[in-house]
Every structure is written in C-alpha cells, then in structure tokens.
PDB file of C-alpha atoms in Angstrom:
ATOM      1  CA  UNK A   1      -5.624 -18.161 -23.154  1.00  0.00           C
ATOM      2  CA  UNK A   2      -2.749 -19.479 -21.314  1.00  0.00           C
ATOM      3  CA  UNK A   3      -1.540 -18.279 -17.831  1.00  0.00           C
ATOM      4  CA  UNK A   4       2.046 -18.563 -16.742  1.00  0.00           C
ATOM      5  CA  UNK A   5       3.031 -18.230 -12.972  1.00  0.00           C
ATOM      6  CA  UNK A   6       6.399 -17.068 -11.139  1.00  0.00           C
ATOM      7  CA  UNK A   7       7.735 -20.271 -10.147  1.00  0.00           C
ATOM      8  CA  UNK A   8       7.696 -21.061  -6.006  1.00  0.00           C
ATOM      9  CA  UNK A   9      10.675 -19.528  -4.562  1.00  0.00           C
ATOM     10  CA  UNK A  10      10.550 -16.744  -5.885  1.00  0.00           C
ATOM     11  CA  UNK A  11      11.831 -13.843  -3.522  1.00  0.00           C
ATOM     12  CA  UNK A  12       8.965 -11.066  -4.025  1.00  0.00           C
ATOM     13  CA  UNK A  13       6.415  -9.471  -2.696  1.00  0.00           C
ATOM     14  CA  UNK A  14       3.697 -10.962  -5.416  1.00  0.00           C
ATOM     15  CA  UNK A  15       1.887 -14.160  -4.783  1.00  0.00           C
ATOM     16  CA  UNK A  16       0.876 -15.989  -7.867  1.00  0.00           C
ATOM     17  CA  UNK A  17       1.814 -13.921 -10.921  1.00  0.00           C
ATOM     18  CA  UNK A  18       1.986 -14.116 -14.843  1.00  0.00           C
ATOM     19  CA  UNK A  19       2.890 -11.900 -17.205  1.00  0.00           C
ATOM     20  CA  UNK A  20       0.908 -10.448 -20.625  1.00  0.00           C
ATOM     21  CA  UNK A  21       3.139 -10.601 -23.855  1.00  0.00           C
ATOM     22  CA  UNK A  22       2.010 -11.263 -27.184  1.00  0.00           C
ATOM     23  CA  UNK A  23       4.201 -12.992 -29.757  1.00  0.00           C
ATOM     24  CA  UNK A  24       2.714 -14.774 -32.775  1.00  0.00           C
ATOM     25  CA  UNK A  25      -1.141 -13.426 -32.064  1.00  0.00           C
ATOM     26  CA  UNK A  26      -0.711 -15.616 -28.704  1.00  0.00           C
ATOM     27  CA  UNK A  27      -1.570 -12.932 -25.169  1.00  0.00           C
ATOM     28  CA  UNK A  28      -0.111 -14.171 -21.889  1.00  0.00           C
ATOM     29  CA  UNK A  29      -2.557 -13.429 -19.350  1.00  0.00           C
ATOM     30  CA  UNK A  30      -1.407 -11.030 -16.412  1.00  0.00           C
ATOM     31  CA  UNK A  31      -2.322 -13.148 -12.857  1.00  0.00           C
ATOM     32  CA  UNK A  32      -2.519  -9.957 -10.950  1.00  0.00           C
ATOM     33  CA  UNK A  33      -0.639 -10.395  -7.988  1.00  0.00           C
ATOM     34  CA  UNK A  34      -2.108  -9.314  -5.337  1.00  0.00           C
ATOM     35  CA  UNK A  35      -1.609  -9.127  -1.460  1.00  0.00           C
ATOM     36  CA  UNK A  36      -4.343  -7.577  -0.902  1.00  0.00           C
ATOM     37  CA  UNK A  37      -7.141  -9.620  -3.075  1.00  0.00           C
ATOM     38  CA  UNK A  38      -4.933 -13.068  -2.781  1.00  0.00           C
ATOM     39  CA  UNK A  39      -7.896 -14.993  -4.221  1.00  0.00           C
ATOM     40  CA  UNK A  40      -8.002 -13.106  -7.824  1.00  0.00           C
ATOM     41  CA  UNK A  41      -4.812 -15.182  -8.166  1.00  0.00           C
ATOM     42  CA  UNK A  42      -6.762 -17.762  -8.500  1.00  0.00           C
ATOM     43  CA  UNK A  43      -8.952 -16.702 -11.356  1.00  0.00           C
ATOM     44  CA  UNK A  44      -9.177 -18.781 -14.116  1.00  0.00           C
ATOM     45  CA  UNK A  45      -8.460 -15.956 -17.559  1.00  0.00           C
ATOM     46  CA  UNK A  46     -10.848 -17.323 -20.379  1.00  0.00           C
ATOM     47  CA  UNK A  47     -12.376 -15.923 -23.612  1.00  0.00           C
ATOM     48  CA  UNK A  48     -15.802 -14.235 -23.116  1.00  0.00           C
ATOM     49  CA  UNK A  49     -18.620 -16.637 -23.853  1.00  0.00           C
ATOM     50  CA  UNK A  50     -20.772 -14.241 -25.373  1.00  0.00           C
ATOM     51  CA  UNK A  51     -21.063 -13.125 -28.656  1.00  0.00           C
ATOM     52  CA  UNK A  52     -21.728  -9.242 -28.550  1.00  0.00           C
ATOM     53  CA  UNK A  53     -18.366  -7.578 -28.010  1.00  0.00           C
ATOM     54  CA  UNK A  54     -17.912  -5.923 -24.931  1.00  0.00           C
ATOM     55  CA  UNK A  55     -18.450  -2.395 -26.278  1.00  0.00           C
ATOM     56  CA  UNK A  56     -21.710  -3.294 -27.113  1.00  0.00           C
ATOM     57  CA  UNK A  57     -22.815  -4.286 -23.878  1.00  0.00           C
ATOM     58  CA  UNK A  58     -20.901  -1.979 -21.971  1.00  0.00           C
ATOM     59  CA  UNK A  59     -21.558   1.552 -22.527  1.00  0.00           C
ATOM     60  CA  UNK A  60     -21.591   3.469 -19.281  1.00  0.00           C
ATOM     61  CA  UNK A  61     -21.369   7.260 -21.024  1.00  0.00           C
ATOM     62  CA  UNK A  62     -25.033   7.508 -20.789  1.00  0.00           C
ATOM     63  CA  UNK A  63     -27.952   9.452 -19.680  1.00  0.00           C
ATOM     64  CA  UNK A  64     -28.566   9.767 -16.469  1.00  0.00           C
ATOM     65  CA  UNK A  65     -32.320   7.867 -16.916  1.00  0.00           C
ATOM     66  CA  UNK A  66     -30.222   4.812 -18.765  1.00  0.00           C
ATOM     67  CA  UNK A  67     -27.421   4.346 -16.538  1.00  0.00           C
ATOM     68  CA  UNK A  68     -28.922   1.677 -13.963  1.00  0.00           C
ATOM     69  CA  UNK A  69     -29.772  -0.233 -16.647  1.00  0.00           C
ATOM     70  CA  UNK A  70     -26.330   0.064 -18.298  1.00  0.00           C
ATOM     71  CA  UNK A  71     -24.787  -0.239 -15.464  1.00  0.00           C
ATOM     72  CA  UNK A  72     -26.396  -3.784 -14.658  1.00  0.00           C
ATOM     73  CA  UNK A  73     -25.609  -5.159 -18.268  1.00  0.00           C
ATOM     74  CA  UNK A  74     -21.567  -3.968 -18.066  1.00  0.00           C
ATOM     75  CA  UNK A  75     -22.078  -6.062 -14.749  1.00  0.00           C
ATOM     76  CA  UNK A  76     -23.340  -8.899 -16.420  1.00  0.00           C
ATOM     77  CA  UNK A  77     -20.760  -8.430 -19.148  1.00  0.00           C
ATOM     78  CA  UNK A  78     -17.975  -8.626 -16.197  1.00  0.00           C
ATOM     79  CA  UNK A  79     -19.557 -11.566 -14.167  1.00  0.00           C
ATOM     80  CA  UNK A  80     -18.883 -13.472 -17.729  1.00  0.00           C
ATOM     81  CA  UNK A  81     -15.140 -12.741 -17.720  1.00  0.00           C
ATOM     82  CA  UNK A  82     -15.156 -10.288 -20.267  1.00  0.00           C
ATOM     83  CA  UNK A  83     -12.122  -8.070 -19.950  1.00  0.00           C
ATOM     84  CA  UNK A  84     -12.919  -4.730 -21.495  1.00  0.00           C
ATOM     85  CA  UNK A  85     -16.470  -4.749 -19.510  1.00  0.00           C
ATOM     86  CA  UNK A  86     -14.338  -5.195 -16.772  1.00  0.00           C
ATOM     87  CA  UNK A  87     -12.032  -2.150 -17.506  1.00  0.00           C
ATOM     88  CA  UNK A  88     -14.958  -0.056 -18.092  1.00  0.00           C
ATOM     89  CA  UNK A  89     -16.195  -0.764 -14.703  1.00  0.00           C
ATOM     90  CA  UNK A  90     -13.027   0.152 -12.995  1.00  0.00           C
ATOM     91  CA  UNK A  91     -13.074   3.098 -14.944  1.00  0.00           C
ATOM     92  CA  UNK A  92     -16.569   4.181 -13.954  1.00  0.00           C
ATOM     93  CA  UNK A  93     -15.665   3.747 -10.047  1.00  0.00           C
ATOM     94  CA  UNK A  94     -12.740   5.249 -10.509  1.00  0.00           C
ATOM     95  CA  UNK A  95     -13.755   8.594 -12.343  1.00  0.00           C
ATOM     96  CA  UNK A  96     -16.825   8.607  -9.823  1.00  0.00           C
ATOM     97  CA  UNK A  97     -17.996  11.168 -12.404  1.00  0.00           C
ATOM     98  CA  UNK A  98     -21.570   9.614 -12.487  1.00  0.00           C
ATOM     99  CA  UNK A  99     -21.397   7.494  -9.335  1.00  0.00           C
ATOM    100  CA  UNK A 100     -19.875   8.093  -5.997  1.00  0.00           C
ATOM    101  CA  UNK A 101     -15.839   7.850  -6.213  1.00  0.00           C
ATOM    102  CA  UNK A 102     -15.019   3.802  -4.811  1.00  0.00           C
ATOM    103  CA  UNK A 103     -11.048   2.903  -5.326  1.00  0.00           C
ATOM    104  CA  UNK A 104     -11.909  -0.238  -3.859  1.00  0.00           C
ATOM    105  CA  UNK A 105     -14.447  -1.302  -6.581  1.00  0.00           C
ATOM    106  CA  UNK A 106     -12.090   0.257  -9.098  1.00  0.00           C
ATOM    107  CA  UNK A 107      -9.227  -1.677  -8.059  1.00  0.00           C
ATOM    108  CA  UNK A 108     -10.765  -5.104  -8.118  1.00  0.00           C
ATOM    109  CA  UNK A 109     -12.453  -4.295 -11.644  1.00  0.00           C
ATOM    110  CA  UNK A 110      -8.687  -3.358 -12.640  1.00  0.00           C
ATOM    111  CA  UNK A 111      -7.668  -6.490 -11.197  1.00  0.00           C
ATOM    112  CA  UNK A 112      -9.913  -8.616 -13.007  1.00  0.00           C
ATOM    113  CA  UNK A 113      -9.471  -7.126 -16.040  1.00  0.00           C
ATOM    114  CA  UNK A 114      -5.830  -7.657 -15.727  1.00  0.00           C
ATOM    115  CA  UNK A 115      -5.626 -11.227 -14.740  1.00  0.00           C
ATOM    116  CA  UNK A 116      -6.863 -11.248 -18.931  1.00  0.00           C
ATOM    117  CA  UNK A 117      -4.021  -9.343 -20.324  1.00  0.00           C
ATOM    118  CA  UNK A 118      -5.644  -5.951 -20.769  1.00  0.00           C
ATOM    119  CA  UNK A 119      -3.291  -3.671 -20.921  1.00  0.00           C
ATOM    120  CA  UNK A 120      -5.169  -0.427 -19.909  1.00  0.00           C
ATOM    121  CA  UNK A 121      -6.409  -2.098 -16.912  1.00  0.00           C
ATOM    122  CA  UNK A 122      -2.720  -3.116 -16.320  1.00  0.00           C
ATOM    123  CA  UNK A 123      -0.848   0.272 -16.613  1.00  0.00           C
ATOM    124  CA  UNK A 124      -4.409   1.508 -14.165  1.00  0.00           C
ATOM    125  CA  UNK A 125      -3.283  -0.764 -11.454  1.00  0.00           C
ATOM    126  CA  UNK A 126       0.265  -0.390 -11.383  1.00  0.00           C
ATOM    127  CA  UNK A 127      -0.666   3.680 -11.688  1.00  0.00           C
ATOM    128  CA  UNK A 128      -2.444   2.793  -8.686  1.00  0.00           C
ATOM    129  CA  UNK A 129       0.391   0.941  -6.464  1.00  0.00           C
ATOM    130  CA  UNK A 130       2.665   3.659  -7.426  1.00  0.00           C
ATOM    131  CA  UNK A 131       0.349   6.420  -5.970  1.00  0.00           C
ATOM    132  CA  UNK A 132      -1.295   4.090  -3.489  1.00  0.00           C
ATOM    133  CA  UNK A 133      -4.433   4.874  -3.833  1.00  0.00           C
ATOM    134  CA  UNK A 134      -7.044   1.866  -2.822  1.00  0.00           C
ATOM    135  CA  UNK A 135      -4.316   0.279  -1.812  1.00  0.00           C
ATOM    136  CA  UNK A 136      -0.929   0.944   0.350  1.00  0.00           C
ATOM    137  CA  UNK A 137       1.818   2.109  -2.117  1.00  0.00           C
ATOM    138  CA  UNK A 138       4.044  -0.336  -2.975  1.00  0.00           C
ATOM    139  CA  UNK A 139       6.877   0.865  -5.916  1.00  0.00           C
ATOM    140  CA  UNK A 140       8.159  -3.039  -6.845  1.00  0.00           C
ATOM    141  CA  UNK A 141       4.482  -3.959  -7.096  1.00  0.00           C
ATOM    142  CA  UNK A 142       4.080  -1.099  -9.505  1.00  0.00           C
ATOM    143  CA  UNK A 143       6.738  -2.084 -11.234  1.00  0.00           C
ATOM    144  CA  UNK A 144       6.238  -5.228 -12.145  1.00  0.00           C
ATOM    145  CA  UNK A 145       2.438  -4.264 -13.425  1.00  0.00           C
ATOM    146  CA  UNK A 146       3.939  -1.001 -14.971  1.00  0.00           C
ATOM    147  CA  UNK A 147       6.765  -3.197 -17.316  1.00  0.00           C
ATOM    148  CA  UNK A 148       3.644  -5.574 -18.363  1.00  0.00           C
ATOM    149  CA  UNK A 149       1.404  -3.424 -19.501  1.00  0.00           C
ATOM    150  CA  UNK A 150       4.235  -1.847 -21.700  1.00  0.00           C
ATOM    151  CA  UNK A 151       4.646  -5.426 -22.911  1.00  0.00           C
ATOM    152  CA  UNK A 152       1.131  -5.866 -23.798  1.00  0.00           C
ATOM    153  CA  UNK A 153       0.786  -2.313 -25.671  1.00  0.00           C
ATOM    154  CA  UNK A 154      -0.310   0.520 -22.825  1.00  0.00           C
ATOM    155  CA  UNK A 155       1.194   3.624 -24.121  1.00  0.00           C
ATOM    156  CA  UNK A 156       2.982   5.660 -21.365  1.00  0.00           C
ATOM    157  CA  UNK A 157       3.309   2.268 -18.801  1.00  0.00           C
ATOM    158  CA  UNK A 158       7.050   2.417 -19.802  1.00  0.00           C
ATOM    159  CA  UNK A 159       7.734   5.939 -19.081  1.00  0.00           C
ATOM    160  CA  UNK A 160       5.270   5.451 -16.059  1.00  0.00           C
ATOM    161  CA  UNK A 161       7.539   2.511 -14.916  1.00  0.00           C
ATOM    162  CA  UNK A 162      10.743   4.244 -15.383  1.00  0.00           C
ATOM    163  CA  UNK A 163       9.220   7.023 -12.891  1.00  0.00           C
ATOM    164  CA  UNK A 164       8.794   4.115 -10.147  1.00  0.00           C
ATOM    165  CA  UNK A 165      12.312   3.182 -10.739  1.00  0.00           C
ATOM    166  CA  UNK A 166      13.592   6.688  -9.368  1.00  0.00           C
ATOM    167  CA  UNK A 167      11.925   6.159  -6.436  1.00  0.00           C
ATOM    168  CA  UNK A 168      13.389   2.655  -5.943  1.00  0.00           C
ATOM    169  CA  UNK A 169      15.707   1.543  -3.806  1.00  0.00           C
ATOM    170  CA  UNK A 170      18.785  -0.726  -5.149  1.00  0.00           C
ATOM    171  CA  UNK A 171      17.345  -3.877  -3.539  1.00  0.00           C
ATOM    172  CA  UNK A 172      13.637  -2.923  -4.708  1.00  0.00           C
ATOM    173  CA  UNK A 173      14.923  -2.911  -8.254  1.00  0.00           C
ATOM    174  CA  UNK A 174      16.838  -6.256  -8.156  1.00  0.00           C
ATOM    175  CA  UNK A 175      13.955  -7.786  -6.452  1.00  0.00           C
ATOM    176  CA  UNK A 176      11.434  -6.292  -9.706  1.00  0.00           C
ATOM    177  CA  UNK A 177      13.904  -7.394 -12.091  1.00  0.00           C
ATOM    178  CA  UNK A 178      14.360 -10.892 -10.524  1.00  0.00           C
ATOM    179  CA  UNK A 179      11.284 -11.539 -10.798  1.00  0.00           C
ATOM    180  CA  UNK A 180      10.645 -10.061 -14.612  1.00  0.00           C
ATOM    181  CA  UNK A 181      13.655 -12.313 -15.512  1.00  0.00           C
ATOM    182  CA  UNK A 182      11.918 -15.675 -14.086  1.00  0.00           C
ATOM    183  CA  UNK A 183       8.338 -14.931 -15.460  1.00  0.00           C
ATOM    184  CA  UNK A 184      10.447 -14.233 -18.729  1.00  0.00           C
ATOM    185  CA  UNK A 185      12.804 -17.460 -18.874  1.00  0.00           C
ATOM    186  CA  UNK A 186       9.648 -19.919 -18.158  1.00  0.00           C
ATOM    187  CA  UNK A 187       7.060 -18.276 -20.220  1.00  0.00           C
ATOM    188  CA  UNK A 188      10.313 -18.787 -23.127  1.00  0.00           C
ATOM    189  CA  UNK A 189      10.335 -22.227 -22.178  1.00  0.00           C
ATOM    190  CA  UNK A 190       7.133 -22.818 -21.892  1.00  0.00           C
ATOM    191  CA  UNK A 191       6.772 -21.721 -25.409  1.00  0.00           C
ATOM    192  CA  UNK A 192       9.373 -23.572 -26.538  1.00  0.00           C
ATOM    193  CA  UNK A 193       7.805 -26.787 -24.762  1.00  0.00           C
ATOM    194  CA  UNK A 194       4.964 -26.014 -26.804  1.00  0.00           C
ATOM    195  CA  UNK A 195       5.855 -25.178 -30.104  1.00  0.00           C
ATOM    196  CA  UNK A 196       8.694 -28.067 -30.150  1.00  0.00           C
ATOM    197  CA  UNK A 197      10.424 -25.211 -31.477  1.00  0.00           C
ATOM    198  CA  UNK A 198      13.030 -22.492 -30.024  1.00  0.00           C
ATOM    199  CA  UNK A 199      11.229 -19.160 -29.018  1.00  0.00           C
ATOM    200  CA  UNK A 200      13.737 -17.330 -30.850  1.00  0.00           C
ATOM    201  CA  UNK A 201      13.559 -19.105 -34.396  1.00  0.00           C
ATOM    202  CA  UNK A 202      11.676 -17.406 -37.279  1.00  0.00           C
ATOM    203  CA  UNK A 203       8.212 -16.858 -37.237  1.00  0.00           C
ATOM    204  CA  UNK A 204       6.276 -18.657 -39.961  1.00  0.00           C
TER     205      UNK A 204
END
C-alpha cells in the first residue's frame, strides 16, 4: 500500500498528508494529518500480517464476562496495523456504551485507522474536527478528511463535507481546495510514473 504526501510548501494547516482513492483495485492510504498527534504522520500504512481477518479477532459486542478478553485481542489486532481492528476500537471509546466515554482514545484509533485508507474511520475523524470534539474544531481540517473519505466510499462524508463548507470562510475553502488539488495532481503523476502509462488512458 502506497502513501502519497502533500508536497513541502504547501500553504495548510496539515502536516504530512495523503489522500485514499482507489482506481484499478489500487487504495491510497490517508496520512492523517494531524497537529495534534504530529507523529501518526509518520506511520508506516501496511497490510495486516495476520491471517484471521479483522472481524474475527475483533468483536467487541460481547458479554460483559468476555469483553476484557476481547478487548485485549482487538488490541492486539490494532498493535499489528490492522485497520478495521483499529476502527472498531475507536468506535468502542467513542460510543463509551460498555466502557467509560474517552474521545482521546477514539481519536487516535480513528487516526490510525485512517492513515490505512479506511473510510469509516475517515468520515469519523473529519465528523470529529467539524464538531471538535477530542480535538479543537477546525472546518478546513474537516474538510479535507470529509472529501477523502467520500473518495474512498463513506456514504454521507460528501454531504457531511458540503455542511463544513457553509461554515467556511472564502479563504478556508481555497486553502482546502489547494491542497485537494496538489495531493490530486501528484498522486496522478505518481501513477503515471508508475504505470509508464497516462492516468487517464483505458483501464485494461
């Protein structure tokens, strides 16, 4: 899985960022971004190394009596770099329907999750910038997240993103879309660079 980064120069308020899209089976993996957790930006996104899909691991709608020891394998599941396990925690602290309500833990399983590409995990976070909750508010940062996960398949991220946009200024907007275009225009070239083939020409 291949990560693609806004180029330095880049007038926003992101740090390292890259954008999910799929085209030709191929996901882009979302680098989420953020000023608060700089260091996720870092994160390498990789396939999970184990064999047992996530779901299988990761089941946290359990009895009460199970959940500690569910809870420990979805952890497991996560520390591996397995996306959904990751969701599914951010879920769990973010419901606080079994657990204690933590935005914080939420918000860096949504992070995680989204530095892979998931798009539930995607439209989450930028759900959360937009509200600011775990984190201060921040409407271009939500923006940006929002328009990805629509690109990687969350239903209601677009609508969701067009919401942000109302309460945008002018400038915010032209920053967002500035920065879409560029994460765009290289991950097109990239492509290109890789193929040996124009992004645009037929599929085979």
């Amino acid at each position: 899985m291949r990560a693609y980064w806004i180029p330095q120069g880049v007038h926003a308020p992101l740090r390292g960022t890259s954008i999910p899209m799929n085209r030709t089976g191929r996901t882009l993996a979302l680098g989420c971004l953020l000023l608060l957790q700089p260091l996720l930006a870092h994160a390498q996104a990789g396939g999970n190394s184990l064999l047992i899909p996530a779901m299988g691991r990761c089941t946290l709608n359990t009895q009460p009596q199970d959940l500690a020891e569910a809870l420990a394998a979805c952890k497991q599941a996560a520390d591996t770099g397995d996306a959904q396990a990751q969701y599914e925690l951010g879920e769990f602290y973010y419901d606080g329907k079994n657990t204690p309500r933590d935005l914080n833990q939420a918000l860096s399983y949504y992070e995680k999750a989204s530095l892979q590409g998931h798009a539930q995990a995607q439209f989450k976070l930028g759900s959360m910038f937009f509200h600011g909750e775990g984190v201060p508010a921040n409407n271009v940062q939500a923006y940006i997240v929002l328009k990805m996960a629509a690109v990687n398949g969350a239903e209601d991220a677009l609508d969701t993103a067009d919401e942000v946009a109302e309460h945008m200024q002018r400038e915010e907007l032209e920053v967002a879309t500035q920065v879409l275009g560029q994460i765009f225009r290289k991950y097109l070239l990239e492509l290109q660079s890789a193929d040996g083939r124009s992004p645009f020409s037929p599929l085979p």
